XYZ file of C-alpha atoms in Angstrom:
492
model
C -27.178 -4.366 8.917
C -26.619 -2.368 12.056
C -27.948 -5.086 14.030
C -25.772 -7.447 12.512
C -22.506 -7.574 9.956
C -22.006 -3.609 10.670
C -22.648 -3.441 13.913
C -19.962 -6.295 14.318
C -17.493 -4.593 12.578
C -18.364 -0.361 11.826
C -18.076 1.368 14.703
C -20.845 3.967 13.912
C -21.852 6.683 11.083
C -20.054 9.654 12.115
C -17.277 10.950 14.144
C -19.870 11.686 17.623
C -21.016 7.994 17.249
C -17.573 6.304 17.396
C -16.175 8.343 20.511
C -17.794 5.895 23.351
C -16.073 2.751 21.567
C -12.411 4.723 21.061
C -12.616 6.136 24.621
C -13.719 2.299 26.312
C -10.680 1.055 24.159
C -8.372 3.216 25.122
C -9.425 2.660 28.668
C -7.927 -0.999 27.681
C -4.759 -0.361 26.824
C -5.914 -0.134 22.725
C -5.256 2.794 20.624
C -7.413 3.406 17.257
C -7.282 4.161 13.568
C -9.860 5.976 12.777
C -11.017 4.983 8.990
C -13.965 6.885 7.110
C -15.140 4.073 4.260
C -14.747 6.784 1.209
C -13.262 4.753 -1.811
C -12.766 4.470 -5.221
C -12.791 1.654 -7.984
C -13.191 1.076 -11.553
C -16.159 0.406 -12.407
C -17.419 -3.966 -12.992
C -17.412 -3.624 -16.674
C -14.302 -1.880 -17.228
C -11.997 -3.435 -14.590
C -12.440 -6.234 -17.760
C -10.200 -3.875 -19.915
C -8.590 -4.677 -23.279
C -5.843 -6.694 -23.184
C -1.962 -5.583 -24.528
C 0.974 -6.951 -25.292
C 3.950 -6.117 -23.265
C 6.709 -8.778 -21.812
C 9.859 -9.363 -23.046
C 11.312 -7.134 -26.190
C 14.181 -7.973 -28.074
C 16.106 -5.706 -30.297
C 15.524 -6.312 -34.121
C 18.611 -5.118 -36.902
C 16.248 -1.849 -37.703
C 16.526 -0.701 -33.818
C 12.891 -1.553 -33.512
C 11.582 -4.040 -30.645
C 9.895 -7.412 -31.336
C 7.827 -8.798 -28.583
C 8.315 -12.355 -27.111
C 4.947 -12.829 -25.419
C 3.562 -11.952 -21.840
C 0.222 -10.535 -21.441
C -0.325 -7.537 -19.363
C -2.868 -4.942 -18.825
C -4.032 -1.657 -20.809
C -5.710 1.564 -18.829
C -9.128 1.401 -19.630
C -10.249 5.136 -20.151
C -13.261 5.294 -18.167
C -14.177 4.826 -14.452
C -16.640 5.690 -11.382
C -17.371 5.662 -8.175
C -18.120 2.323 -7.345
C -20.802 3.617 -4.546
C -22.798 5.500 -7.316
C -26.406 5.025 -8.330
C -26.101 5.183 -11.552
C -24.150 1.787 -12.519
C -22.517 1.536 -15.542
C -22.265 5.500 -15.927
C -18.790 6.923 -15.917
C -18.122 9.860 -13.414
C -16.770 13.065 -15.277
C -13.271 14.441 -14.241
C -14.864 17.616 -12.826
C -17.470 15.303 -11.012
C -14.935 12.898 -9.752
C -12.336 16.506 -8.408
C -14.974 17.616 -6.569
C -16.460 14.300 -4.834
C -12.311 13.962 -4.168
C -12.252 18.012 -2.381
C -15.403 16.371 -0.447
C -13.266 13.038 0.331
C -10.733 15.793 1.804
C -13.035 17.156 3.804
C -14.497 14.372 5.817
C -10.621 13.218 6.073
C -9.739 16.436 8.195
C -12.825 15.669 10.066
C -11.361 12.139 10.941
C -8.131 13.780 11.940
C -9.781 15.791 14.181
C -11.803 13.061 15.632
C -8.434 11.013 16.138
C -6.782 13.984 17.853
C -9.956 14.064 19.974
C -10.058 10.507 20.858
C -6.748 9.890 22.019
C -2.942 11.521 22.031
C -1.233 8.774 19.837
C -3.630 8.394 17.171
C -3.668 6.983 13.685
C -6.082 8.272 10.817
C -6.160 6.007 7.642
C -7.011 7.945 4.412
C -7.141 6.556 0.532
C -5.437 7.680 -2.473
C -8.225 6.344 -4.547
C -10.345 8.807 -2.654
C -8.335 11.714 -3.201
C -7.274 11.440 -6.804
C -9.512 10.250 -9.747
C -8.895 6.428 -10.770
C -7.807 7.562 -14.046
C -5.293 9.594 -13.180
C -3.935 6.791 -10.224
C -3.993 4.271 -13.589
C -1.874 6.353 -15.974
C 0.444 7.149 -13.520
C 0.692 3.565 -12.557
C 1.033 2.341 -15.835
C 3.860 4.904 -16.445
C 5.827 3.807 -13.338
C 4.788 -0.105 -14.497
C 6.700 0.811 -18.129
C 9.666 2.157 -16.560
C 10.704 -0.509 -14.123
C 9.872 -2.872 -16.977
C 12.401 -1.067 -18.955
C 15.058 -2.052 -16.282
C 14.613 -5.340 -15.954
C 15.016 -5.833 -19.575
C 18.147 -4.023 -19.744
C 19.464 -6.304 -16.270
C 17.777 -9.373 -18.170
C 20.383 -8.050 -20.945
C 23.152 -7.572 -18.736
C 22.675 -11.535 -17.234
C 21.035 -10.529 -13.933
C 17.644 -11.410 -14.062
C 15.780 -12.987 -11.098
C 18.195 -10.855 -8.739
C 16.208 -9.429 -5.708
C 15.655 -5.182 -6.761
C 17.829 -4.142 -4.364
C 20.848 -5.751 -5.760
C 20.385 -5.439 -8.999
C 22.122 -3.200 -10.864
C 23.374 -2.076 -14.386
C 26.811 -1.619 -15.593
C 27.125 1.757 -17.039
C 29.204 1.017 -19.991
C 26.522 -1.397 -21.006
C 23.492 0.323 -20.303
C 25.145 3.565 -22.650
C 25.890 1.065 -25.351
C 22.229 -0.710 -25.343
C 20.177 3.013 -25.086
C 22.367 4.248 -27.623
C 21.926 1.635 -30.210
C 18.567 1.377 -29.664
C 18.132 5.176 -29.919
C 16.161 5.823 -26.499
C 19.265 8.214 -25.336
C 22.781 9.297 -26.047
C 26.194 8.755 -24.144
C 25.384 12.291 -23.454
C 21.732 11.754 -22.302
C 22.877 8.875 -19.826
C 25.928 11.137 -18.402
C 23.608 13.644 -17.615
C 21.056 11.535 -15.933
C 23.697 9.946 -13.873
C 26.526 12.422 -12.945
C 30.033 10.468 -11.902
C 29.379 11.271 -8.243
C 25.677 9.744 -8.017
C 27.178 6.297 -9.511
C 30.375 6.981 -7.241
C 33.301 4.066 -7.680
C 30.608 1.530 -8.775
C 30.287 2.615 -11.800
C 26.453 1.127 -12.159
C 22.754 2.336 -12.032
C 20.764 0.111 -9.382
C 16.838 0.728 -9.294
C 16.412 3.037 -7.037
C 18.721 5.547 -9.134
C 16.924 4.664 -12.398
C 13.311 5.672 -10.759
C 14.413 9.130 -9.837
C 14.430 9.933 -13.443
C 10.749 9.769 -12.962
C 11.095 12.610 -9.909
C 13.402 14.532 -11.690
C 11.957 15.121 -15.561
C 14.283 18.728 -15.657
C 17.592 16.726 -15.449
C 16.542 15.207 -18.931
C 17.633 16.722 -22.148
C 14.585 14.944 -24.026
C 11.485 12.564 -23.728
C 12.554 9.269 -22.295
C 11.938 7.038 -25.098
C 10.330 3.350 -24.381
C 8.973 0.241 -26.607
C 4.985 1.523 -27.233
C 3.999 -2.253 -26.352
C 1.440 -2.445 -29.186
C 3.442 -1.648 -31.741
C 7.026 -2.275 -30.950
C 8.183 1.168 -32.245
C 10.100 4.004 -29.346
C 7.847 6.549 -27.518
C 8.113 9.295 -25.669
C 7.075 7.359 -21.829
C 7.202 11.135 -19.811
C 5.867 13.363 -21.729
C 2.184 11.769 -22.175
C 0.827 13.711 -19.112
C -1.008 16.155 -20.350
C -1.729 19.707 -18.641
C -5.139 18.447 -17.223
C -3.187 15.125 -15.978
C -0.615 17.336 -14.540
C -3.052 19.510 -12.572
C -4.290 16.444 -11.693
C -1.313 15.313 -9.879
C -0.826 18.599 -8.485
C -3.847 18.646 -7.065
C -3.653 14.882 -5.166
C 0.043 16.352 -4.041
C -1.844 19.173 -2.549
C -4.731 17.417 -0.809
C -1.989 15.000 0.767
C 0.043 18.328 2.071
C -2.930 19.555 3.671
C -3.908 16.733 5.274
C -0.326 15.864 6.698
C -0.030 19.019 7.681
C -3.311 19.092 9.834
C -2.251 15.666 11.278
C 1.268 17.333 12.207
C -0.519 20.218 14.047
C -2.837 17.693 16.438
C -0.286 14.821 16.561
C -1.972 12.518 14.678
C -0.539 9.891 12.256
C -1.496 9.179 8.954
C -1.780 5.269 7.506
C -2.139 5.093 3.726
C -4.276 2.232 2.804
C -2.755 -0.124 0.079
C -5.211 -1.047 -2.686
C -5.732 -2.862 -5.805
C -2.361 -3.343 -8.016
C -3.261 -1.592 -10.987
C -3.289 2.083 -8.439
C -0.781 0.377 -6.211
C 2.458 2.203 -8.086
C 1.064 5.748 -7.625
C -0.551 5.045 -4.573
C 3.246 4.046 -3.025
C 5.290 7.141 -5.092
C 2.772 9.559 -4.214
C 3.024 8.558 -0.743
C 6.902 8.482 -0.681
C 6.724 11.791 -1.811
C 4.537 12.818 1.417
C 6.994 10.362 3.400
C 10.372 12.364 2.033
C 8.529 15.872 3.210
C 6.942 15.123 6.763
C 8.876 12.207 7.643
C 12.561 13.991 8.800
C 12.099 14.004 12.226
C 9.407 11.190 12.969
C 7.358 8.895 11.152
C 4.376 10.313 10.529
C 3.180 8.846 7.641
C 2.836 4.923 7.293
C 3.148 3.294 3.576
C 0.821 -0.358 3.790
C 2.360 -2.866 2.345
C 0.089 -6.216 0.940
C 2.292 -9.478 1.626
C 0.636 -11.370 -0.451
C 1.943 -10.146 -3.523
C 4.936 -12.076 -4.925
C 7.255 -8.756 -4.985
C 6.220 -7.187 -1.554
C 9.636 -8.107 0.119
C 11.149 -6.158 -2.926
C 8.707 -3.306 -2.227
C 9.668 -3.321 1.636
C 13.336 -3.303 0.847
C 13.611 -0.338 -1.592
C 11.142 1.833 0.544
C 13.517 1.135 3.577
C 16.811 1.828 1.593
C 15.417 4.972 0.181
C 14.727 5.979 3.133
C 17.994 5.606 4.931
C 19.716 7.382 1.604
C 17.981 9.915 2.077
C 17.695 10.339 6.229
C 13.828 10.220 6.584
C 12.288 7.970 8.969
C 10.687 4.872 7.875
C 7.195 3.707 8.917
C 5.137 0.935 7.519
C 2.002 -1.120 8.278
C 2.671 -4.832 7.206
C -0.841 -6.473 5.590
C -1.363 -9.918 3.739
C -3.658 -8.156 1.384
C -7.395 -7.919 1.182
C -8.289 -7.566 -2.569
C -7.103 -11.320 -3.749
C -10.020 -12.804 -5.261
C -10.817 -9.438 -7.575
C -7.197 -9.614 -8.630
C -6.687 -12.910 -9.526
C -10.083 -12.975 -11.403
C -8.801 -10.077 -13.269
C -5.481 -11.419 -13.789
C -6.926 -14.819 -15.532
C -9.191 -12.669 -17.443
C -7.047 -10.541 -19.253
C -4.276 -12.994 -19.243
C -1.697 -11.859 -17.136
C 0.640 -13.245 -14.453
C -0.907 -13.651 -11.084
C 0.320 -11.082 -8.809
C -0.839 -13.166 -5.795
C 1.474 -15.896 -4.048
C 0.191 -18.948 -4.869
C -1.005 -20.358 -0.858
C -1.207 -18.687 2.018
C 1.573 -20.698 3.272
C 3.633 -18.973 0.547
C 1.906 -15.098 1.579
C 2.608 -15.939 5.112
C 6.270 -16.676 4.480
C 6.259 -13.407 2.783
C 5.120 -11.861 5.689
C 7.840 -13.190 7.986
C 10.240 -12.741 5.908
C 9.623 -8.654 5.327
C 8.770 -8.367 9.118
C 12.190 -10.071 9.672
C 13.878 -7.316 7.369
C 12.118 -4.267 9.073
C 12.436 -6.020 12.410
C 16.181 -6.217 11.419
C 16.485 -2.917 10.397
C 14.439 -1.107 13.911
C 17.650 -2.657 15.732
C 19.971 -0.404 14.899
C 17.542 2.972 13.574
C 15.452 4.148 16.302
C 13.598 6.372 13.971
C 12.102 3.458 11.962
C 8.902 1.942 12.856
C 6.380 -1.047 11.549
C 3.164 -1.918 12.625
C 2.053 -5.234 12.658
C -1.344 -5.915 10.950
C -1.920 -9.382 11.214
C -5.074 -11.372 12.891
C -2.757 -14.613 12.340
C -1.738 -15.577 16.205
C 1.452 -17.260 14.878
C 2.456 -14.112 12.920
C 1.745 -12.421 16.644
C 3.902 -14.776 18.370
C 6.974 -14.650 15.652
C 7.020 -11.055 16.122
C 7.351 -11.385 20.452
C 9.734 -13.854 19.887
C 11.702 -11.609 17.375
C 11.261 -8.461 19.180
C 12.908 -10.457 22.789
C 15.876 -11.756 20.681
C 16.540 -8.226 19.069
C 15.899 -6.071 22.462
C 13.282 -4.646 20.693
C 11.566 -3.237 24.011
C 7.237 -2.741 23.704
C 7.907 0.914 25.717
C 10.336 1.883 22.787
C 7.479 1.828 20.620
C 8.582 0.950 17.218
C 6.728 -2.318 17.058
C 2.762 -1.826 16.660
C -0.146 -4.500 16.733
C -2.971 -3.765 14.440
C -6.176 -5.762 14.288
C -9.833 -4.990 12.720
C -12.665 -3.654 15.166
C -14.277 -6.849 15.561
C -11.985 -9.459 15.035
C -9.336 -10.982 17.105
C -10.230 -9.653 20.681
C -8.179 -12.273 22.210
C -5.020 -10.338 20.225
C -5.526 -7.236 20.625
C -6.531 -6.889 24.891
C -4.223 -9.224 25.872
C -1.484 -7.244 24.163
C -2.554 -3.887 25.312
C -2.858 -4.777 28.443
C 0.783 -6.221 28.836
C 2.143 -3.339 27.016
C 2.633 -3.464 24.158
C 1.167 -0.773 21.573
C -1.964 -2.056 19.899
C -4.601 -0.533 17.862
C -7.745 -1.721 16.254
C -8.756 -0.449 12.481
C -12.115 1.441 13.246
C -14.170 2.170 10.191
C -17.584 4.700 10.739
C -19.423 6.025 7.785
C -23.236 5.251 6.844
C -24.431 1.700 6.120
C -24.143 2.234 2.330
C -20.682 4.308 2.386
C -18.927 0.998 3.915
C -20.659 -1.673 1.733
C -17.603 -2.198 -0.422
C -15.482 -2.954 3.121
C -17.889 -4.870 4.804
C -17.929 -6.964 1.028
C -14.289 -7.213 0.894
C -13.894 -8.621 4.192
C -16.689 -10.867 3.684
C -15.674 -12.444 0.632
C -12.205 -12.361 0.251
C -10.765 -12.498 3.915
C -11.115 -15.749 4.960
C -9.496 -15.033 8.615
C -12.465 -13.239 9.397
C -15.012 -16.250 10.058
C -12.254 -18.319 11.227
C -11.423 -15.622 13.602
C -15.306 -15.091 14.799
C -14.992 -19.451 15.377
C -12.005 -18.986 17.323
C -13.159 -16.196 20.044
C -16.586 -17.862 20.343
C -14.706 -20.711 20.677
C -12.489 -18.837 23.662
C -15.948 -17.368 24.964
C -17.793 -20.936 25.512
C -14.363 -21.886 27.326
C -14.539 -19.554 29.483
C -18.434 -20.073 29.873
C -17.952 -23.159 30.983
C -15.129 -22.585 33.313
C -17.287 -19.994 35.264
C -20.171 -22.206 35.453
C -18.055 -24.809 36.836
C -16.615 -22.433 39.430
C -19.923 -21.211 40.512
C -18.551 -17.871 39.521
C -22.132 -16.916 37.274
C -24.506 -17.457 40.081
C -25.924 -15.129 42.060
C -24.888 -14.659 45.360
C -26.880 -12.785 47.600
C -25.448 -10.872 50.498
C-alpha cells in the first residue's frame, strides 16, 4: 500500500512524516490541510435500518394525523467504529467517549503540526470522530422532524416547492393550524415569536422556526410533532435524555477546545461534511462553533456536498444567518464523496434519493451555490469560500467569475482546494500565479485511512480520470523535451 494507492495519495503516518511534503509545497506557492483519517460510521448491517413512515400528514376530524405515504428512515440504535476488529460488535457509549477524547487528542496534534508547517494553515477535523454516531443520528433525526414540520405547515399555507429562504408562514395561519391541531396555543406561538422578531411581516420564515431548537427555555412546553409511526402528537424536544444531553455537551466542548487551540496558533479549522443521516448535526453543531469564533474572521469552514438536491438551500440559509447575526461566513464548496453508499441506502429502505440525478445536474449545483457565495464576497469582505473542485471547468468558471466581480486572488477570499495526489496541473499552476491554493493532506497509518483511500476509490470517479489526464499532460511534455533535445545529456 505504501508503495502504491497510499503512497499516491497519504502523505505519511504521523505528523514528523508529512513535514518534508508541506514544507516542498509551500515552497510552490501551495498551502495544506492537514487531515488525520479518524472516522466514524454505522456499522454494514445496521446502516440497513428499519424502515418508517413519515411524508406527508394530513389533519383527521379527531386532531390526529393520517399519513399519505413517503418512506423515510428510522435511527437504528446501535453502531461502531467502522475501523474495529471486531465486525458486527457494537461499541459501548463509554467505549465510543473515550476513543472520541483520543480523536481530540490527535486533532490538537494536527493543529499543532499545521501551525508548524506553515502561517495560513487549515486543519480538517470530523464530527463523527468527536461525538458518538448515535448521538449525531438522534440529533439529526430531531432537526430532520422539525423542518419537516415546516414544510407541511408552508405546503398548508400554498407555498410548497419555494426555495427555504423565501419561504415563509403567515402568522395568523400558522396560530390557527398549531392550535387546532393541539401542538401549541395562541399563547405558545406569541411567545416563541415576540412582535419585534416577526417585525412588520407578520410571518415565521425558516430560519426563525429553527431557533426554537437553540432556544428550548423560550418554550412554555414540549414542542409537540406527528410520532410518524403512529400518527398521534409527541413531545419532539424533550426526548434527549440526561446521558444524550451530556453527550452533546461534551461534542460542544471538544469543538471549543479545539477552536480555541487553532485561534491561539492561527490555524483554521475545515469541518468535513459526511453522510446525510449525521449531516444535520454535523452543520448545527458547527454553526454553533461558527456563531462563537467566527466575529472577527472566519475561522471555521462549514463543507458543503453539491451533490445533494438541497445544497443551494443549505448554502443560502448558512450565509443569511450569518449576515443576521454579523459573523463571518466561510465555507468549503464539495460535490460530495459518499454517493454510491447513499443512494444504495436510499433504494434500500425506500426513500427519496438525496443525490442529483447526473453529474451534469451536481455540477450545476455547484455553479450555481459558488455563484451565490461568489455574489455575496462582493460586497462582505469578511466572507470567504474555498473552492474544492478537481473539475478544470469548475476552476475556470470561478477565474472568470472572480475577474468580472473584482474579486482580487491577494484579497484572499477565494481558495482552491484539491486532494494530495490529484490534479497537479490545478493546483501549481494556480499557486504559482497567485492565487491561494491548498491541497487536502491526509497522514495516519495504512489501516487508519482505509475507509478514505475506499471512498475515493470507489465512489469518486474524478480520481482515475484525473490520474489519465496528468499522465496524459506528463507524456506531452515527455515528448516535447525529447523533441527539443532538452533530456539529453550534455556534457561540458
Amino acid at each position: 500500500m505504501k508503495l502504491t494507492f497510499y503512497g499516491q495519495f497519504v502523505a505519511g503516518q504521523d505528523h514528523e512524516s508529512i513535514r518534508p511534503l508541506v514544507r516542498r509545497n509551500r515552497t510552490l506557492g501551495v498551502g495544506s490541510i492537514l487531515d488525520y483519517g479518524v472516522e466514524q460510521d454505522l456499522h454494514p448491517e445496521e446502516v440497513a435500518c428499519q424502515q418508517t413512515e413519515s411524508g406527508t400528514w394530513a389533519v383527521e376530524r379527531n386532531g390526529s394525523w393520517r399519513h399519505t405515504g413517503e418512506k423515510q428512515r428510522q435511527a437504528p440504535h446501535t453502531f461502531r467504529d467502522r475501523r474495529g476488529d471486531d465486525i458486527g460488535a457494537g461499541t459501548s457509549l463509554s467505549a465510543s467517549e473515550a476513543k472520541c477524547d483520543s480523536h481530540l487528542e490527535t486533532f490538537l496534534r494536527c493543529i499543532e503540526a499545521a501551525a508548524g508547517a506553515s502561517d495560513d494553515g487549515f486543519s480538517a477535523i470530523k464530527l463523527t470522530a468527536l461525538g458518538t454516531p448515535q448521538f449525531l443520528l438522534q440529533f439529526s433525526d430531531v432537526l430532520i422532524k422539525w423542518r419537516r414540520f415546516f414544510r407541511q405547515m408552508a405546503a398548508e399555507q400554498g407555498k410548497a416547492g419555494l426555495p427555504a429562504l423565501n419561504t415563509k408562514l403567515e402568522m395568523a395561519t400558522l396560530q390557527e393550524s398549531l392550535a387546532k391541531l393541539g401542538t401549541a396555543t395562541r399563547v405558545d406561538i406569541q411567545d416563541w415569536f415576540p412582535a419585534e422578531t416577526l417585525g412588520e411581516s407578520g410571518s415565521v420564515d425558516l430560519l426563525e422556526w429553527d431557533g426554537l431548537i437553540d432556544s428550548r427555555s423560550r418554550l412554555s412546553r414540549p414542542l409537540l410533532v406527528p410520532n410518524v409511526e403512529t400518527g398521534r402528537l409527541e413531545p419532539l424536544l424533550s426526548g434527549f435524555s440526561e446521558e444524550e444531553e451530556g453527550q452533546m455537551a461534551r461534542v460542544l466542548q471538544r469543538l471549543d477546545v479545539l477552536a480555541e487551540r487553532a485561534k491561539e496558533v492561527g490555524v483554521r479549522l475545515m469541518v468535513d461534511a459526511e453522510q446525510t443521516y449525521f449531516q444535520p448535526a454535523i452543520s448545527r453543531l458547527t454553526l454553533g462553533v461558527q456563531r462563537r469564533f467566527n466575529g472577527e474572521q472566519p475561522l471555521v469552514f462549514n463543507t458543503f456536498q453539491c451533490y445533494l438536491r438541497d445544497a443551494y438551500d443549505s448554502v443560502s440559509l448558512d450565509m443569511e444567518l450569518a449576515r443576521r447575526e454579523g459573523w463571518c461566513f466561510g465555507a468549503k464548496l464539495v460535490r460530495g464523496a459518499y454517493m454510491d453508499q447513499e443512494r444504495a441506502r436510499a433504494a434500500e429502505l425506500g426513500y427519496e434519493d438525496p443525490i442529483n440525478p447526473t453529474y451534469e445536474a451536481t455540477s450545476a449545483m455547484y455553479h450555481r451555490c459558488l455563484n451565490y457565495v461568489l455574489e455575496e464576497l462582493k460586497h462582505n469582505p469578511r466572507a470567504v469560500v474555498m473552492v474544492a473542485s478537481h473539475n478544470e471547468d469548475t476552476v475556470r468558471f470561478t477565474l472568470s467569475r472572480m475577474e468580472e466581480l473584482g474579486l482580487h486572488p491577494a484579497e484572499r477570499q477565494v481558495y482552491f482546494g484539491q486532494l494530495l495526489g490529484m490534479c497537479d496541473q490545478i493546483s501549481f499552476p494556480l499557486g504559482q500565479a497567485g492565487f491561494p491554493v491548498y491541497k487536502y493532506v491526509p497522514y495516519g497509518p495504512v489501516m487508519e485511512v482505509l475507509p478514505y483511500l475506499s471512498r475515493r476509490a470507489r465512489e469518486n470517479s474524478s480520481l482515475m480520470k484525473g490520474a489519465q489526464r496528468e499522465r496524459q499532460l506528463l507524456w506531452q511534455e515527455l515528448k516535447r523535451r525529447l523533441c527539443t533535445g532538452s533530456l539529453l545529456y550534455r556534457p561540458s
